[in-house]
Coordinates of C-alpha atoms in Angstrom, one line a residue:
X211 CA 0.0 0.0 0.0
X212 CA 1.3 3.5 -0.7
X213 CA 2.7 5.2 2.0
X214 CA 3.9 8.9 0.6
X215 CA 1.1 10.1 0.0
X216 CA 0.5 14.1 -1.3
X217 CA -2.5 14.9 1.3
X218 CA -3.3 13.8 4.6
X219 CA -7.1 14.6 3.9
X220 CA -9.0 15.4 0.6
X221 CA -12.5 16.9 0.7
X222 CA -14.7 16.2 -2.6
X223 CA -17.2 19.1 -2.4
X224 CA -17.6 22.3 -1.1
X225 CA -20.8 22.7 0.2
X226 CA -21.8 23.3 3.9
X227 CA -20.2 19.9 5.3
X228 CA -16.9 20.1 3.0
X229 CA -16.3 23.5 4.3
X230 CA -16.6 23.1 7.8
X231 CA -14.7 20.0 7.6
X232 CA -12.0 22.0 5.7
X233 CA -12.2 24.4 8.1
X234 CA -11.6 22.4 11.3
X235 CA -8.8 20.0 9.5
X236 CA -7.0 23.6 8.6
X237 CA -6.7 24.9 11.4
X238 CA -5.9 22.0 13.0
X239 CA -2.5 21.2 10.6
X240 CA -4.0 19.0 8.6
X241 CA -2.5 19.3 5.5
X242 CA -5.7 18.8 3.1
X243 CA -6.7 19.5 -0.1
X244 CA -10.2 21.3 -1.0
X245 CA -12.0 20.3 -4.5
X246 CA -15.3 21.2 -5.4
X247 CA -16.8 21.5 -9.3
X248 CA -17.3 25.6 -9.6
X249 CA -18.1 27.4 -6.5
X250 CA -17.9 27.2 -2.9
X251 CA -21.0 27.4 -0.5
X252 CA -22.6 24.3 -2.3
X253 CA -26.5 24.0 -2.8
X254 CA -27.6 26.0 0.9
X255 CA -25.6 29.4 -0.7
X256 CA -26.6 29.3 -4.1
X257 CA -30.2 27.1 -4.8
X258 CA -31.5 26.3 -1.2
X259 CA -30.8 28.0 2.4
X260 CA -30.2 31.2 1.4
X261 CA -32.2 32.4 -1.5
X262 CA -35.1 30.4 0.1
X263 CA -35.4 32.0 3.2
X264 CA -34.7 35.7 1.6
X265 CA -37.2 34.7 -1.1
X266 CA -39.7 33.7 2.0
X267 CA -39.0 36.5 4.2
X268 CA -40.1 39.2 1.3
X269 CA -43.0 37.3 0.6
X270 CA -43.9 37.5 4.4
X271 CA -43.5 41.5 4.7
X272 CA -45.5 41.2 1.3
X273 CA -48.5 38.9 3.4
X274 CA -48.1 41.2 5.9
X275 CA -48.6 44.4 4.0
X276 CA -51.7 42.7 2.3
X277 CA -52.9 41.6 5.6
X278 CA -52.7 45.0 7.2
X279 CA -55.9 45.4 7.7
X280 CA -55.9 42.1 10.1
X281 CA -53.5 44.1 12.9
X282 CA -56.2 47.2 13.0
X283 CA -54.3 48.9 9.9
X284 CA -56.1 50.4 6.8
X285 CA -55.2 48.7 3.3
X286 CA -54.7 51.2 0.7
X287 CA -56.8 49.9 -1.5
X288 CA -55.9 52.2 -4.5
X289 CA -52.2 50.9 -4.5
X290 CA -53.1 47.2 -4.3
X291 CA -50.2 44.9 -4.8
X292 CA -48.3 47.8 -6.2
X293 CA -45.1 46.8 -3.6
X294 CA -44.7 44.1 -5.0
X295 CA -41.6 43.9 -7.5
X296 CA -39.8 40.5 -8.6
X297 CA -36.8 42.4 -10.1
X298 CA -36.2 43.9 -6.8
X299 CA -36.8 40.7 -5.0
X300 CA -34.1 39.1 -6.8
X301 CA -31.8 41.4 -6.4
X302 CA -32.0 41.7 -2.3
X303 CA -31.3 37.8 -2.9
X304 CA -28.9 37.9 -5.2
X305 CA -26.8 40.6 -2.5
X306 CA -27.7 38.7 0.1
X307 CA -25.5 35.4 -1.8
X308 CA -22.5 37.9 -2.5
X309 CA -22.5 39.2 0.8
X310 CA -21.8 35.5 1.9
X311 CA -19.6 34.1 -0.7
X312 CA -17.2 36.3 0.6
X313 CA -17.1 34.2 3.6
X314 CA -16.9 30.9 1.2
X315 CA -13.8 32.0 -0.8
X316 CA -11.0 29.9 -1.5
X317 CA -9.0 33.3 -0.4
X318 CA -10.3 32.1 3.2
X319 CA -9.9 28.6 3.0
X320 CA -6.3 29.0 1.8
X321 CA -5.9 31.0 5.1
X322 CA -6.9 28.4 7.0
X323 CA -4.4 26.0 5.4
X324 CA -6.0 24.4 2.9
X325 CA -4.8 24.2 -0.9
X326 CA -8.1 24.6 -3.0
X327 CA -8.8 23.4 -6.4
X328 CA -12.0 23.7 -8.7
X329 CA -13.0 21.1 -11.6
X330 CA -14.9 18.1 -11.8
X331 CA -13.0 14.9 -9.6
X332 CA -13.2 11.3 -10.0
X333 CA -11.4 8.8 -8.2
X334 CA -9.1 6.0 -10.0
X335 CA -8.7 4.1 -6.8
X336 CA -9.4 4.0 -3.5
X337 CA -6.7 6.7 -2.3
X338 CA -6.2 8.6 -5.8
X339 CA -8.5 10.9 -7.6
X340 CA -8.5 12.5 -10.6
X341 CA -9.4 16.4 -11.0
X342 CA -10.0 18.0 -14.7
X343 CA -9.4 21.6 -13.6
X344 CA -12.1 24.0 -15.1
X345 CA -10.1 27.0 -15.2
X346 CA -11.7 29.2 -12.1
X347 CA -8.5 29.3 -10.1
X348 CA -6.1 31.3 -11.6
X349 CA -7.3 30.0 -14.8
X350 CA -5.5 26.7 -14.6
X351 CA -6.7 23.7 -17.0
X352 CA -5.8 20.4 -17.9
X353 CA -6.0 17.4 -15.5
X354 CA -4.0 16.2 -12.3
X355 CA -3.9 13.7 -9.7
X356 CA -3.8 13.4 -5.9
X357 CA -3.5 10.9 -3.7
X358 CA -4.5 11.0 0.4
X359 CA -4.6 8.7 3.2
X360 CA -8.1 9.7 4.1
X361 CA -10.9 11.2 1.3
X362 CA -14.1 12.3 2.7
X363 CA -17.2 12.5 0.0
X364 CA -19.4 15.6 0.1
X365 CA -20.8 16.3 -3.5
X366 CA -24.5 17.0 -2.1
X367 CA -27.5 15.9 -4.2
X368 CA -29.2 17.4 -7.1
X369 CA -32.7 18.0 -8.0
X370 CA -34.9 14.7 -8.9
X371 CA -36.5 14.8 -12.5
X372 CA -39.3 12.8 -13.1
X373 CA -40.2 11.2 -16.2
X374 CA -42.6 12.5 -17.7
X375 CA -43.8 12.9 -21.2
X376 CA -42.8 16.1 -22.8
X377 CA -40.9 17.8 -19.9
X378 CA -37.5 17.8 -21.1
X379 CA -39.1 19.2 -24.5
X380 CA -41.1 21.7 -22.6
X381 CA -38.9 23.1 -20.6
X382 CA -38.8 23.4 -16.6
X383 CA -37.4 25.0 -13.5
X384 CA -35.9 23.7 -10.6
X385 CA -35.1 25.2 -7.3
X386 CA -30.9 26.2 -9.1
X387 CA -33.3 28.6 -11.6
X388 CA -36.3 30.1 -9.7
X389 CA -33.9 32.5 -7.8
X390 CA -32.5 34.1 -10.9
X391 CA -35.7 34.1 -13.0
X392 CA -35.7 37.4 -15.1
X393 CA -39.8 37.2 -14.7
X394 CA -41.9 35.8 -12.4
X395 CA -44.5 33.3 -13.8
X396 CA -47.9 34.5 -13.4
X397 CA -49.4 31.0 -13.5
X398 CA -46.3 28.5 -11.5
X399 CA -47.2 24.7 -11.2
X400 CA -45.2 23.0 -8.7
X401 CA -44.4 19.2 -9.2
X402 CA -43.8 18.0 -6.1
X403 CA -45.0 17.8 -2.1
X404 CA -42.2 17.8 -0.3
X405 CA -40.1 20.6 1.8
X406 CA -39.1 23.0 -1.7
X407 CA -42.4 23.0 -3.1
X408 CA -44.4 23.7 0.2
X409 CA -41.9 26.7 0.6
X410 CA -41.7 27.7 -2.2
X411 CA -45.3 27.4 -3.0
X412 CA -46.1 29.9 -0.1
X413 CA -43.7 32.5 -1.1
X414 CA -44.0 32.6 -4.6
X415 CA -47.9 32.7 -4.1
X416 CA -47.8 35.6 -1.2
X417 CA -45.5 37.7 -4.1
X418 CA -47.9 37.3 -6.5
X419 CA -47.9 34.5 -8.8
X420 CA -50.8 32.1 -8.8
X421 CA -49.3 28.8 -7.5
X422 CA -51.1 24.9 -8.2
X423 CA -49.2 22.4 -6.3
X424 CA -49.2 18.4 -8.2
X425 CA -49.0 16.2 -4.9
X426 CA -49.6 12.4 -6.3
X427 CA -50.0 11.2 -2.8
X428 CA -53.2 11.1 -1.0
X429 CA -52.5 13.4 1.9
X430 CA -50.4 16.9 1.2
X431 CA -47.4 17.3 3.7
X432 CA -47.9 13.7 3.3
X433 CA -44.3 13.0 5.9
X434 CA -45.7 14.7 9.0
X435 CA -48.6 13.0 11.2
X436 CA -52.1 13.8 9.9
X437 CA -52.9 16.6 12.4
X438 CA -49.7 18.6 11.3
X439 CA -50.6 17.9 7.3
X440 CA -54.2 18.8 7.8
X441 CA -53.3 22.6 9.9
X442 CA -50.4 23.2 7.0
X443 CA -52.5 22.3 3.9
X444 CA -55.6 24.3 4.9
X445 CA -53.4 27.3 5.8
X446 CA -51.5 27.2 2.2
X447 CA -54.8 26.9 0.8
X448 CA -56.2 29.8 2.4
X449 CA -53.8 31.9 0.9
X450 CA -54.7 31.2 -2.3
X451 CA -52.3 28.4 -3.2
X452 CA -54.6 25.3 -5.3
X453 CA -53.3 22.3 -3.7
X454 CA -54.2 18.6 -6.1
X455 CA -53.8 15.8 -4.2
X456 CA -53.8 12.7 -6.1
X457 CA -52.7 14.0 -8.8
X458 CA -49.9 12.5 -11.4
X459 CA -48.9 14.4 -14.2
X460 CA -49.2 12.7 -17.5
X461 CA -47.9 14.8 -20.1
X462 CA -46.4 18.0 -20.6
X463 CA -47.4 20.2 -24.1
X464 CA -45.5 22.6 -25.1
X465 CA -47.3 26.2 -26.9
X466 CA -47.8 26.4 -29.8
X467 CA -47.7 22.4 -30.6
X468 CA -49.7 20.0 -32.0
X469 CA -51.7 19.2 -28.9
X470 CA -51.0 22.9 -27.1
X471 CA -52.1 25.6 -30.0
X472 CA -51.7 28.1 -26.8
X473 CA -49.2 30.3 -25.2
X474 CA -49.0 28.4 -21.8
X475 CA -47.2 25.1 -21.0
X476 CA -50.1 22.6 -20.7
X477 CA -49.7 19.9 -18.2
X478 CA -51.8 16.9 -18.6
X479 CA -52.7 15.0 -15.1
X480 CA -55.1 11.9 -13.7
X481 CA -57.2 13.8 -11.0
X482 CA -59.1 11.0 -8.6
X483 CA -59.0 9.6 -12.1
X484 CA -60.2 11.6 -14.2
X485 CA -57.8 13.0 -16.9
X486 CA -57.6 16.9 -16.7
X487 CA -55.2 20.1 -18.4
X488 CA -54.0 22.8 -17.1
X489 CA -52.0 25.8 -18.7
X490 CA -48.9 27.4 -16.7
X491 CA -46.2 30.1 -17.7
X492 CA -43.8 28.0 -15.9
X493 CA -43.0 24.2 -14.1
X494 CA -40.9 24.2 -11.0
X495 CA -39.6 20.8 -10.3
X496 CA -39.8 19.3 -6.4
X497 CA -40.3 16.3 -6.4
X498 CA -37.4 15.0 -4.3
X499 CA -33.4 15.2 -4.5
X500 CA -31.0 12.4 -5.9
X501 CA -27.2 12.4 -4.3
X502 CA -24.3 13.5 -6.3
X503 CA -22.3 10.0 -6.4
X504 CA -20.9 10.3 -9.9
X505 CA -17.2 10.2 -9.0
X506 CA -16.2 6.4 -10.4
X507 CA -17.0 5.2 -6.9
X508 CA -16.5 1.6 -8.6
X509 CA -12.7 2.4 -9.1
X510 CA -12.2 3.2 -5.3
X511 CA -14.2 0.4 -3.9
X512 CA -17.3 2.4 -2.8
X513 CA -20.6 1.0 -2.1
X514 CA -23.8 3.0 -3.0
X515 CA -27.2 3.2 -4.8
X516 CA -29.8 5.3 -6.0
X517 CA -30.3 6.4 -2.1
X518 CA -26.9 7.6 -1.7
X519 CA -23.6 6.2 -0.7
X520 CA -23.6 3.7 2.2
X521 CA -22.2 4.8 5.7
X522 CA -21.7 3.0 9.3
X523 CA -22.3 5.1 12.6
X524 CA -19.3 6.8 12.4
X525 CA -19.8 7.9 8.2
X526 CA -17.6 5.9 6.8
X527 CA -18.0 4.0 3.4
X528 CA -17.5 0.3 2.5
X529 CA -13.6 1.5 2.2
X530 CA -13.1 2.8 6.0
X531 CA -10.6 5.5 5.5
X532 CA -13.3 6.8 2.9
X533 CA -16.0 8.7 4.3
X534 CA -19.2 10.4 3.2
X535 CA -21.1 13.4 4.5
X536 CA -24.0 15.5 3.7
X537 CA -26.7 14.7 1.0
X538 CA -24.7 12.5 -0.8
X539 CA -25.2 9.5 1.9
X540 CA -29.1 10.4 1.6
X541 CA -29.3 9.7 5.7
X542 CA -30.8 13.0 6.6
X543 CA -30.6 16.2 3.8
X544 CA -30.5 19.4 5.9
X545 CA -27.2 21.9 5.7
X546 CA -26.8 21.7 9.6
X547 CA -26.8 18.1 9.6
X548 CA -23.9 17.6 7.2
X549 CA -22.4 20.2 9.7
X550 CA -23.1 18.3 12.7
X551 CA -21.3 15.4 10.2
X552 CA -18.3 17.4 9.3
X553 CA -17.9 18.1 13.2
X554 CA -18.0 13.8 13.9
X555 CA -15.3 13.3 11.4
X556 CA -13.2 16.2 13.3
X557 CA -13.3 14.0 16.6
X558 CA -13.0 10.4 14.3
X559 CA -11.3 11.1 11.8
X560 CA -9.0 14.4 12.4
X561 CA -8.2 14.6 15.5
X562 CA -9.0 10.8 16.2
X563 CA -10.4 11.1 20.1
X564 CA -10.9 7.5 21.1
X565 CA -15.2 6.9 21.3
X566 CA -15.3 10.1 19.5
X567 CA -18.5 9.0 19.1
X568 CA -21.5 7.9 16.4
X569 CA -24.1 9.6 14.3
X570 CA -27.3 10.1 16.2
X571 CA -29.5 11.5 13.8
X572 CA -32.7 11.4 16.5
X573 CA -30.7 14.0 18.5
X574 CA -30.6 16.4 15.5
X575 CA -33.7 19.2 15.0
X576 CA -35.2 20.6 11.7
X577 CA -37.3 23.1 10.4
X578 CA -39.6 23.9 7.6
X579 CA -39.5 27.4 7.2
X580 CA -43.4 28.1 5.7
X581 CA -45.6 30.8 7.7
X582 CA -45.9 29.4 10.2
X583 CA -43.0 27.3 10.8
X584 CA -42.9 23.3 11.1
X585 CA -39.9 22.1 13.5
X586 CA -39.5 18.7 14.6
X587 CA -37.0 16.7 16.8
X588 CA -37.0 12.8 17.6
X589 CA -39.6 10.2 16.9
X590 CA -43.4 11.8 15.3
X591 CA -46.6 9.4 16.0
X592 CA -46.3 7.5 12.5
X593 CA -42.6 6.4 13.6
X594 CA -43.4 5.6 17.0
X595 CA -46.1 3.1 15.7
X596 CA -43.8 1.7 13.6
X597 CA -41.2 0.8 16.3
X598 CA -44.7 -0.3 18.9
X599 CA -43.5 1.8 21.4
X600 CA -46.2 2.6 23.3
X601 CA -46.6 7.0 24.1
X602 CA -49.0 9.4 25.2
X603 CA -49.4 12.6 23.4
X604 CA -49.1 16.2 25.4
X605 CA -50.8 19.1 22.8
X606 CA -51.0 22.7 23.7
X607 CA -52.9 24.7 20.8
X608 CA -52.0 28.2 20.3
X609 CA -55.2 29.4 19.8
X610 CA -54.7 29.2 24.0
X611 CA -51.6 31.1 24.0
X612 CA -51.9 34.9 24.7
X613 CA -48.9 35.9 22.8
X614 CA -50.3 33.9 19.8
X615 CA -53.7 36.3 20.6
X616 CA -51.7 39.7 20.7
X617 CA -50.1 38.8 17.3
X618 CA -53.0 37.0 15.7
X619 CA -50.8 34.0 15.1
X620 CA -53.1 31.5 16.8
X621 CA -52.5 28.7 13.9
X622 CA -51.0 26.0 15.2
X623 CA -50.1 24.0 17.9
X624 CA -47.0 22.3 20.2
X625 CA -47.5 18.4 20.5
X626 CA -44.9 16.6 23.0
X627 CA -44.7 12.7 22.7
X628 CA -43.6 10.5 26.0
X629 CA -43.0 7.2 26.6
X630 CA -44.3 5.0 29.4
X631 CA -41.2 6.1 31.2
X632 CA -42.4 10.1 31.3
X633 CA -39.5 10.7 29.1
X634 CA -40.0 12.9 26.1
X635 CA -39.4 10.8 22.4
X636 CA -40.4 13.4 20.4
X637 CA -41.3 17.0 19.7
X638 CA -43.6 19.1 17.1
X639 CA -44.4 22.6 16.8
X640 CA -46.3 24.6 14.1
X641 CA -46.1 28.1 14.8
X642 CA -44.2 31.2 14.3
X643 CA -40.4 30.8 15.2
X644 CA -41.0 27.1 15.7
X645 CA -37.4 26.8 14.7
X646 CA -36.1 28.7 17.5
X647 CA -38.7 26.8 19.8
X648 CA -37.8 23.1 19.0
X649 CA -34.6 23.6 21.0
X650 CA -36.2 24.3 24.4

């Protein structure tokens, strides 16, 4: 086996978990090398996270504008929705995402310690890869090769396309376009139930646009327990947003075709079968995320399917001095949990403190960031059945809350659930700053 090799420690991927491993493993004298395809900051800076939450919070002040009325305010009716302004929208987010690439240079992680490269890596065996520079760092080209004792995996996941007739000849969107749209679709259809589309959905709908949701499952929100689906689905409706459970697109027309003699894209869909059309400017794509494992994992020995690559407790691969973090692995795809990864392999891997401990995903809270928020930590009732634990269920609804009353935020509700032992297995909130709450 080789012994000299160039790197103690490469990182594939510079996304939240690559970076904060880089960081740590910098700092700490690591010598480690730093790859990722383009651009640091990875899907939270550029396509998720960030623009998502700025996107949100505009389309909150907008709700809140158009809801003045509800807080004892007047609503000027002759300048009705005439705050509104896409162009400006987008380029709040758009400052907002150069403000904090700064942050995610490869000036700053070459402070730190690390060399940095950017191009597209594949490994040729299990301690070598291969990177085809693209020219973005000092405008270097050609391909070279590395070799480390350790490589950690961190490409992230990419947006799911379904198949379905017509919608690569069509045209779509997915959540790496809506940010940077030059116009904002009048008439958006959203493919998709999951986290992205119910966020999206609101936002874009509260700035204007009018928003149809494509769920195919029975139950919108369909991952949470029923009483947390049923409060989030009647509230997005309420705001306008048309919501079609059970409802599989078919086909996609494109205007002006044989079957579409319109302007619109013309989606074609079984509805509680029956087959139905609808016309949209535009088709945003959430319908689920596949991981980023592209890198010849074959050549290095790495085991993986469609779900992701395969990790033990302590993230590492079928290759044990290989490990994987973030999306890619497909255990859990939040930003702060391939954080709370990158800091697991600083104690394993870096700094390799005996019991330095295993991935407790349970331990870990998360947030859905609609109006109002969705947080969640440990087991929910539909898990707990599954495992036959037996629980009791401790609800307080907000509508009970005075706060909640003073801020006419009364939708929603905390449920606690505890074991036989009185010990708390899990916790739900739906309510403003349910985020911030979940921690308590």
């Amino acid at each position: 086996m080789k012994k000299n090799y160039d790197y103690d420690l490469i990182i594939i991927g510079g996304g939240s978990g690559g970076l904060s491993l880089a960081s740590g493993a910098g700092q700490l004298g690591v010598k480690t090398l730093l790859v990722d395809k383009e651009m640091f900051g990875g899907d939270c800076l550029h396509y998720g996270c960030v623009p998502s939450k700025a996107l949100i919070k505009s389309g909150k002040v907008a709700h809140y504008i158009n809801d003045a009325q509800n807080y004892g305010l007047k609503k000027n009716d002759t300048q009705s929705n005439s705050y509104l302004s896409w162009e400006n929208t987008t380029k709040r987010i758009k400052s907002i995402q150069d403000h904090i690439q700064v942050h995610d240079s490869a000036e700053r992680f070459e402070s730190l310690g690390c060399d940095v490269l950017f191009g597209m890596a594949r490994f040729t065996d299990a301690h070598t890869i291969e990177v085809r520079l693209n020219g973005s760092l000092e405008k270097e080209t050609g391909i070279k090769t590395f070799s480390a004792k350790k490589i950690t995996i961190a490409t992230g996941s990419r947006p799911m396309i379904p198949d379905i007739e017509g919608l690569k000849e069509t045209g779509f969107i997915t959540n790496e376009d809506i940010f940077a749209l030059k116009a904002q679709p009048k008439k958006l259809a959203i493919i998709g139930g999951g986290v992205i589309a119910t966020e999206l959905a609101q936002a874009m709908q509260r700035l204007g646009s009018q928003v149809t949701i494509f769920e195919r499952h029975a139950q919108f929100f369909g991952r949470f327990d029923a009483d947390i689906a049923e409060v989030m689905t009647e509230k997005i409706r309420s705001e306008g947003v048309e919501i079609l459970t059970e409802a599989e697109p078919q086909k996609i027309n494109p205007p002006k075709s044989p079957f579409n003699k319109g302007d619109f894209k013309m989606i074609e869909f079984m509805h509680h079968g029956t087959l139905k059309k609808q016309e949209f400017d535009e088709i945003l794509i959430a319908a689920g995320r596949s991981p980023n494992t592209n890198l010849d994992l074959e050549a290095a020995g790495v085991e993986y399917s469609t779900r992701g690559i395969k990790v033990d407790t302590k993230l590492r691969t079928s290759q044990k001095h290989i490990t994987a973090i973030g999306d890619v692995n497909g255990a859990s795809m939040f930003t702060h949990t391939a954080n709370y990864e990158a800091g697991l392999l600083v104690r394993n891997e870096v700094l390799g403190i005996p019991f330095g401990g295993n991935v407790d995903y349970a331990k870990i809270g998360w947030t859905i960031y609609t109006d109002p928020e969705v947080a969640s930590i440990g087991l929910d009732e539909n898990a707990a059945k599954k495992q036959n634990l037996k629980y009791e269920v401790v609800k307080f609804d907000l509508g009970k809350n005075d706060r909640a009353l003073a801020e006419s935020e009364t939708t929603g509700f905390v449920k606690i659930l505890i074991n036989q032992k009185k010990k708390i297995i899990g916790a739900h909130i739906v309510a403003p700053r349910a985020g911030e709450m979940i921690r308590e």
